[in-house]
Amino acid sequence: MGVENYHVIELVGEGSFGKVYKGRRKNTGQTVAMKFIMKHGKSEKDIHNLRQEIEILRKLKHENIIEMLDSFESPQEFCVVTEFAQGELFEILEDDKCLPEEQVQAIAKQLVRALHYLHSNRIIHRDMKPQNILIGAGSVVKLCDFGFARAMSTNTVVLRSIKGTPLYMAPELVREQPYNHTADLWSLGVILYELFVGQPPFYTNSVYALIRHIVKDPVKYPDNMSSSFKSFLRGLLNKVPQNRLTWPALLEHPFVKETSDELEMKELHATSVATRGCNPTWRGEGNANLASNVSSPGGKIDAPAGFQDKNSVNTPNAQLNSPNSILGNNSHLEEFPGFVSPNDVKHSGCQTLDKLEDNSRTVKGAQVISQDTEALTHILGQLQRWSEMSQNSCRLCNLNSLSFYS
């Protein structure tokens, strides 16, 4: 599949690595985001790393991370196609200035899940800021624009760090010192502080003064902030990376630890989404006829000049057996000293179904069984037929036959 399979509708954003267009897949009508990344000015090493990074990101599947749907390249540029999320957290800050703590807490829990997933896969975002946090349907928070910055060479990143506004950068980053995944956790703290207070903990128009504040000045916390929230931010906004709140203790902090009701709702949601995924019309794949008759207000916009689908970045799908298997043993990614990968984390929230996956290994290309619609259809169909049976010995017999699910 190449760019000719998409209608490019309109420009929706522009960043340091390229332009982002709103698009529509021709055969399904699905609305997508198309990010075009120019090759000009990048070294062969940069290009190689970017190709490798695209393949890594393709395999990441998490409800709070923008999903990559497709990618291809031309001699001039790369195109990365992702799901489309309408709003930015940055826009909420512009409109409302600040949010009540309850809403900040709900956003924090989702961002923690996203970062935990990325860090479990040994991926550092390095550019956490409100502009890179999108709001999808149902107020689901989605993290985007990770990976591409760290796919560039060290010199490129350092140069960009100096030219950019380091509002959300950790002290070790603005001082150009070695860093690890805890730099993302500092940025998370700054974002949550800004959501509640209305501005970052350190804010000035002078870049050099801002760097001095980030490195030396203590954070001032407002009186109307709860003790739990303040404790959480103190852990994240520690200027010494080794002393910063990190995994796995971060997940157990009262401010972001999920309640039993939230875990139950998460399990029901995961099952519901997986079941709906069996119906192609739910995901827009039954709307081919509709899509062919729809035109954008300004008509069809051509893709950036010179783009041809000659060199696809696609590779055969890889099996995902654990969150740490994405990169393989020869990864060039940073190691995290002292970081213990959470192998016992309930990734889907569906313990029974995950156990079935571990026992049967029938899932083809899915990270967790909640992504395997074929298996779920079989399981849920059996359970539905059993639940509709009358209360008799026959139903008890069938109950015994279902024992392997638990």
Coordinates of C-alpha atoms in Angstrom, one line a residue:
M1 CA 0.0 0.0 0.0
G2 CA 1.3 3.5 -0.9
V3 CA 0.3 7.1 -0.9
E4 CA -2.0 6.5 -3.9
N5 CA -4.3 4.6 -1.6
Y6 CA -5.1 7.7 0.4
H7 CA -6.9 11.0 -0.1
V8 CA -4.7 13.8 1.4
I9 CA -7.3 16.2 2.7
E10 CA -5.6 19.1 4.5
L11 CA -2.5 20.2 6.4
V12 CA -3.1 20.0 10.2
G13 CA 0.3 20.5 11.6
E14 CA 4.0 21.1 11.0
G15 CA 6.9 20.2 13.2
S16 CA 10.7 20.0 13.1
F17 CA 10.7 16.7 11.2
G18 CA 8.0 17.3 8.6
K19 CA 4.3 18.1 7.9
V20 CA 1.2 16.3 9.1
Y21 CA -1.9 16.0 6.9
K22 CA -5.4 14.8 7.6
G23 CA -6.1 12.0 5.2
R24 CA -8.6 9.3 4.3
R25 CA -8.0 5.7 3.2
K26 CA -9.7 5.2 -0.1
N27 CA -11.0 1.7 0.2
T28 CA -12.3 2.0 3.8
G29 CA -13.1 5.7 4.4
Q30 CA -11.0 5.6 7.6
T31 CA -9.7 9.0 8.7
V32 CA -6.0 9.0 9.3
A33 CA -3.0 11.3 10.0
M34 CA -0.2 11.3 7.4
K35 CA 3.2 12.5 8.6
F36 CA 5.7 13.3 5.8
I37 CA 9.3 13.3 6.9
M38 CA 11.9 14.8 4.5
K39 CA 15.2 13.0 4.0
H40 CA 17.0 16.1 2.9
G41 CA 19.7 17.1 5.3
K42 CA 19.8 13.8 7.1
S43 CA 22.8 11.5 7.1
E44 CA 22.7 7.8 5.9
K45 CA 22.9 6.8 9.6
D46 CA 19.9 9.0 10.4
I47 CA 17.9 7.4 7.5
H48 CA 18.9 3.9 8.6
N49 CA 17.9 4.6 12.2
L50 CA 14.6 6.1 11.1
R51 CA 13.7 3.0 9.1
Q52 CA 14.6 0.9 12.1
E53 CA 12.5 3.1 14.4
I54 CA 9.5 2.9 12.1
E55 CA 9.6 -0.9 12.3
I56 CA 9.8 -0.8 16.1
L57 CA 6.9 1.7 16.4
R58 CA 4.7 -0.3 14.0
K59 CA 4.6 -3.1 16.6
L60 CA 3.6 -1.0 19.5
K61 CA -0.1 -1.5 20.4
H62 CA -1.6 0.4 23.4
E63 CA -4.8 2.3 23.9
N64 CA -3.0 5.4 25.1
I65 CA -0.5 5.5 22.2
I66 CA -1.3 6.7 18.7
E67 CA -1.3 3.6 16.5
M68 CA 0.8 3.4 13.4
L69 CA -1.3 2.0 10.6
D70 CA 1.1 2.1 7.6
S71 CA 4.4 3.5 6.3
F72 CA 6.2 3.9 3.0
E73 CA 8.9 6.0 1.5
S74 CA 10.0 7.8 -1.7
P75 CA 13.5 8.9 -2.6
Q76 CA 12.7 12.3 -1.1
E77 CA 10.7 11.5 2.1
F78 CA 9.1 9.0 4.4
C79 CA 5.3 8.9 5.1
V80 CA 4.0 7.5 8.4
V81 CA 0.2 6.9 8.6
T82 CA -1.4 6.8 12.0
E83 CA -4.9 6.9 13.5
F84 CA -6.3 10.3 13.7
A85 CA -7.1 12.0 17.0
Q86 CA -9.0 15.3 16.8
G87 CA -7.9 17.5 19.8
E88 CA -4.6 18.4 21.5
L89 CA -4.1 18.7 25.2
F90 CA -2.4 22.0 24.3
E91 CA -5.8 23.3 23.0
I92 CA -7.5 22.5 26.3
L93 CA -4.8 24.5 28.1
E94 CA -5.4 27.5 25.8
D95 CA -9.1 27.4 26.3
D96 CA -9.5 26.5 30.0
K97 CA -6.1 27.6 31.3
C98 CA -6.1 25.0 34.0
L99 CA -8.1 21.9 35.0
P100 CA -9.6 20.6 38.3
E101 CA -7.4 18.0 40.1
E102 CA -9.8 15.2 39.4
Q103 CA -9.4 15.7 35.6
V104 CA -5.7 16.0 35.9
Q105 CA -5.6 12.8 37.8
A106 CA -7.6 11.0 35.1
I107 CA -5.1 12.3 32.4
A108 CA -2.2 11.3 34.6
K109 CA -3.3 7.7 34.9
Q110 CA -3.5 7.4 31.1
L111 CA -0.2 9.0 30.5
V112 CA 1.4 6.8 33.1
R113 CA 0.1 3.7 31.4
A114 CA 1.4 4.9 28.0
L115 CA 4.9 5.7 29.4
H116 CA 5.0 2.4 31.3
Y117 CA 4.4 0.6 28.1
L118 CA 7.0 2.5 26.2
H119 CA 9.6 2.2 28.9
S120 CA 8.9 -1.5 29.2
N121 CA 9.8 -1.7 25.6
R122 CA 13.0 0.3 26.2
I123 CA 11.8 3.3 24.3
I124 CA 12.3 6.9 25.5
H125 CA 10.0 9.6 24.2
R126 CA 12.3 12.5 24.9
D127 CA 9.8 15.1 23.6
M128 CA 6.9 15.0 26.1
K129 CA 4.8 18.2 25.9
P130 CA 1.1 19.1 25.7
Q131 CA 1.4 19.4 21.9
N132 CA 2.3 15.7 21.7
I133 CA -0.7 14.5 23.7
L134 CA -3.9 14.1 21.7
I135 CA -7.4 13.6 22.9
G136 CA -9.3 10.9 21.0
A137 CA -12.9 9.6 21.1
G138 CA -14.3 9.2 24.6
S139 CA -11.7 11.5 26.1
V140 CA -9.0 8.8 25.7
V141 CA -5.6 10.4 26.0
K142 CA -3.1 9.3 23.3
L143 CA 0.6 10.0 23.3
C144 CA 2.1 10.7 19.9
D145 CA 5.4 11.8 18.1
F146 CA 7.7 9.5 20.1
G147 CA 10.6 7.7 18.5
F148 CA 11.4 9.9 15.6
A149 CA 13.4 12.4 17.7
R150 CA 15.6 9.6 19.2
A151 CA 16.0 8.0 15.8
M152 CA 18.2 11.0 14.8
S153 CA 21.8 11.2 15.6
T154 CA 23.0 12.6 18.9
N155 CA 24.3 15.8 17.3
T156 CA 20.9 16.5 15.8
V157 CA 19.1 16.0 19.0
V158 CA 21.6 18.2 21.0
L159 CA 21.3 21.0 18.4
R160 CA 17.5 20.8 18.5
S161 CA 17.5 20.9 22.3
I162 CA 19.5 24.1 22.3
K163 CA 17.2 25.8 19.7
G164 CA 14.0 24.6 21.2
T165 CA 12.1 25.9 24.3
P166 CA 13.1 23.6 27.1
L167 CA 10.0 24.1 29.2
Y168 CA 9.4 20.4 29.7
M169 CA 13.0 19.2 29.5
A170 CA 14.6 17.5 32.5
P171 CA 17.7 19.2 34.1
E172 CA 20.0 16.5 32.7
L173 CA 18.7 17.2 29.2
V174 CA 19.1 21.0 29.2
R175 CA 22.6 20.5 30.6
E176 CA 23.3 18.0 27.8
Q177 CA 24.2 15.2 30.2
P178 CA 23.6 11.5 29.8
Y179 CA 20.0 10.6 30.5
N180 CA 17.6 7.6 30.6
H181 CA 13.8 7.0 30.8
T182 CA 13.5 9.1 33.9
A183 CA 13.8 12.2 31.7
D184 CA 10.3 11.4 30.4
L185 CA 9.0 11.2 34.0
W186 CA 10.2 14.7 34.7
S187 CA 8.4 15.9 31.6
L188 CA 5.2 14.1 32.8
G189 CA 5.5 16.0 36.1
V190 CA 5.8 19.4 34.3
I191 CA 2.8 18.7 32.1
L192 CA 0.6 17.6 35.1
Y193 CA 1.7 20.7 37.0
E194 CA 0.8 23.0 34.1
L195 CA -2.6 21.3 33.7
F196 CA -3.4 22.1 37.3
V197 CA -1.7 25.5 37.8
G198 CA -2.0 27.0 34.3
Q199 CA 1.6 27.3 33.5
P200 CA 4.8 25.1 33.9
P201 CA 6.7 25.3 37.2
F202 CA 9.5 27.3 35.5
Y203 CA 8.4 29.9 33.0
T204 CA 10.2 32.8 31.5
N205 CA 10.8 34.3 28.0
S206 CA 14.5 34.0 28.3
V207 CA 15.8 30.5 27.3
Y208 CA 19.0 30.9 29.3
A209 CA 17.1 32.1 32.4
L210 CA 14.7 29.2 32.0
I211 CA 17.6 26.7 31.9
R212 CA 19.0 28.2 35.1
H213 CA 15.6 27.9 36.8
I214 CA 15.2 24.3 35.8
V215 CA 18.6 23.3 37.0
K216 CA 18.8 25.3 40.2
D217 CA 15.4 26.5 41.5
P218 CA 13.0 24.5 43.7
V219 CA 9.4 23.9 42.5
K220 CA 6.7 25.9 44.2
Y221 CA 3.5 24.0 44.9
P222 CA 0.1 25.8 45.3
D223 CA -1.8 25.5 48.6
N224 CA -4.9 24.0 46.9
M225 CA -3.0 21.0 45.6
S226 CA -3.8 17.7 47.5
S227 CA -1.1 16.0 49.5
S228 CA -1.3 13.0 47.2
F229 CA -0.9 15.0 44.0
K230 CA 1.9 17.1 45.6
S231 CA 3.7 13.9 46.7
F232 CA 3.5 12.5 43.2
L233 CA 4.9 15.6 41.6
R234 CA 7.7 15.9 44.1
G235 CA 8.7 12.4 43.1
L236 CA 8.7 13.2 39.4
L237 CA 10.2 16.7 39.6
N238 CA 13.4 15.6 41.5
K239 CA 16.4 17.2 39.9
V240 CA 18.5 14.2 40.5
P241 CA 17.5 11.5 38.0
Q242 CA 18.6 8.6 40.3
N243 CA 16.2 9.9 43.0
R244 CA 13.3 10.4 40.7
L245 CA 10.1 8.4 41.2
T246 CA 10.2 5.6 38.7
W247 CA 9.0 2.1 37.9
P248 CA 7.6 -0.1 39.6
A249 CA 7.0 2.2 42.6
L250 CA 5.4 4.8 40.4
L251 CA 2.5 2.5 39.5
E252 CA 1.7 2.0 43.2
H253 CA 1.6 5.7 44.1
P254 CA -1.9 6.6 45.4
F255 CA -2.4 9.4 42.9
V256 CA -2.2 7.1 39.9
K257 CA -2.9 3.6 41.2
E258 CA -6.0 2.2 39.6
T259 CA -8.9 1.4 41.8
S260 CA -10.7 -2.0 41.7
D261 CA -13.6 -0.3 39.9
E262 CA -11.3 1.2 37.3
L263 CA -9.6 -2.2 36.7
E264 CA -13.0 -3.8 36.2
M265 CA -14.1 -1.1 33.8
K266 CA -10.8 -1.5 31.9
E267 CA -11.4 -5.2 31.6
L268 CA -14.9 -4.7 30.3
H269 CA -13.7 -2.1 27.8
A270 CA -10.9 -4.3 26.5
T271 CA -13.4 -7.2 25.9
S272 CA -16.0 -4.8 24.3
V273 CA -13.5 -3.2 21.9
A274 CA -12.1 -6.6 20.9
T275 CA -15.6 -7.9 20.2
R276 CA -16.6 -4.9 18.2
G277 CA -13.4 -5.3 16.2
C278 CA -14.9 -8.5 14.6
N279 CA -17.3 -6.3 12.7
P280 CA -15.5 -4.5 9.8
T281 CA -18.1 -1.7 9.6
W282 CA -17.3 -0.7 13.2
R283 CA -13.7 0.3 12.1
G284 CA -14.9 2.0 8.9
E285 CA -13.9 -0.9 6.7
G286 CA -17.4 -1.4 5.4
N287 CA -17.6 2.2 4.1
A288 CA -15.8 1.9 0.8
N289 CA -18.7 3.0 -1.3
L290 CA -19.3 5.9 1.0
A291 CA -15.7 7.0 1.0
S292 CA -15.5 7.0 -2.8
N293 CA -18.4 9.5 -3.0
V294 CA -17.0 11.9 -0.3
S295 CA -14.8 14.8 -1.2
S296 CA -13.1 17.3 1.0
P297 CA -14.3 20.9 1.1
G298 CA -11.3 22.1 -0.9
G299 CA -11.2 19.1 -3.1
K300 CA -8.4 16.5 -3.2
I301 CA -5.0 17.7 -2.1
D302 CA -2.1 16.0 -3.7
A303 CA 0.6 14.5 -1.6
P304 CA 3.9 16.3 -1.4
A305 CA 5.7 16.5 -4.7
G306 CA 7.9 13.6 -5.8
F307 CA 6.2 11.0 -3.5
Q308 CA 6.0 7.6 -5.1
D309 CA 5.5 4.3 -3.6
K310 CA 8.6 2.5 -4.8
N311 CA 10.5 1.6 -1.7
S312 CA 8.1 0.3 1.0
V313 CA 9.2 0.2 4.6
N314 CA 6.9 -2.6 5.3
T315 CA 8.3 -5.9 6.6
P316 CA 6.5 -9.1 7.5
N317 CA 4.5 -8.8 10.8
A318 CA 6.4 -10.1 13.8
Q319 CA 5.0 -12.0 16.7
L320 CA 4.8 -10.1 19.9
N321 CA 5.2 -12.5 22.8
S322 CA 6.2 -9.9 25.5
P323 CA 6.6 -6.2 25.8
N324 CA 10.4 -6.5 25.8
S325 CA 10.6 -8.7 22.7
I326 CA 10.0 -5.8 20.2
L327 CA 13.6 -4.7 20.0
G328 CA 15.3 -8.1 20.0
N329 CA 18.7 -8.7 21.6
N330 CA 20.8 -6.4 19.5
S331 CA 18.9 -3.2 20.1
H332 CA 20.7 0.1 19.9
L333 CA 18.3 1.7 22.4
E334 CA 19.5 3.0 25.8
E335 CA 19.6 0.6 28.7
F336 CA 17.9 1.6 31.9
P337 CA 20.2 1.0 34.9
G338 CA 18.2 -0.4 37.8
F339 CA 15.0 -0.6 35.8
V340 CA 13.2 -3.9 36.3
S341 CA 10.9 -4.8 33.5
P342 CA 7.3 -5.5 34.8
N343 CA 6.8 -9.0 33.5
D344 CA 3.8 -9.6 35.8
V345 CA 1.8 -6.6 34.5
K346 CA -1.7 -7.4 33.4
H347 CA -1.4 -5.8 29.9
S348 CA -5.0 -6.3 28.8
G349 CA -6.7 -6.2 32.2
C350 CA -8.3 -9.6 31.3
Q351 CA -6.6 -12.1 33.5
T352 CA -8.6 -15.1 32.4
L353 CA -8.1 -14.4 28.7
D354 CA -4.4 -13.7 29.1
K355 CA -4.1 -17.0 30.9
L356 CA -5.8 -18.7 28.1
E357 CA -3.3 -17.1 25.7
D358 CA -0.3 -18.2 27.7
N359 CA -1.7 -21.8 27.9
S360 CA -2.8 -22.2 24.3
R361 CA -0.4 -19.9 22.3
T362 CA -3.1 -19.8 19.6
V363 CA -2.9 -16.0 19.2
K364 CA -1.5 -15.2 15.8
G365 CA 0.4 -11.8 15.8
A366 CA -1.5 -10.4 18.8
Q367 CA 0.3 -9.2 21.8
V368 CA -2.5 -10.0 24.2
I369 CA -5.6 -12.2 23.5
S370 CA -7.9 -9.1 23.6
Q371 CA -6.3 -8.2 20.3
D372 CA -7.1 -11.6 18.7
T373 CA -10.7 -11.2 17.4
E374 CA -10.8 -14.7 16.1
A375 CA -10.0 -16.2 19.5
L376 CA -12.4 -13.9 21.3
T377 CA -15.2 -14.6 18.9
H378 CA -14.8 -18.3 19.7
I379 CA -14.6 -17.8 23.4
L380 CA -17.4 -15.3 23.8
G381 CA -19.6 -17.4 21.5
Q382 CA -19.2 -20.4 23.7
L383 CA -19.9 -18.3 26.9
Q384 CA -23.0 -16.8 25.3
R385 CA -24.5 -20.1 24.3
W386 CA -23.8 -21.5 27.8
S387 CA -25.4 -18.5 29.5
E388 CA -28.6 -18.9 27.4
M389 CA -29.1 -22.5 28.3
S390 CA -31.7 -23.5 30.9
Q391 CA -30.8 -24.4 34.4
N392 CA -30.4 -28.1 34.1
S393 CA -27.8 -30.9 34.2
C394 CA -27.0 -30.2 30.5
R395 CA -25.9 -26.7 31.4
L396 CA -23.8 -28.1 34.3
C397 CA -22.2 -30.5 31.9
N398 CA -21.3 -27.6 29.6
L399 CA -20.0 -25.6 32.6
N400 CA -17.5 -28.4 33.2
S401 CA -16.4 -28.2 29.6
L402 CA -15.7 -24.5 30.0
S403 CA -13.3 -25.1 33.0
F404 CA -10.2 -24.7 30.8
Y405 CA -11.0 -21.0 30.5
S406 CA -10.2 -20.3 34.1

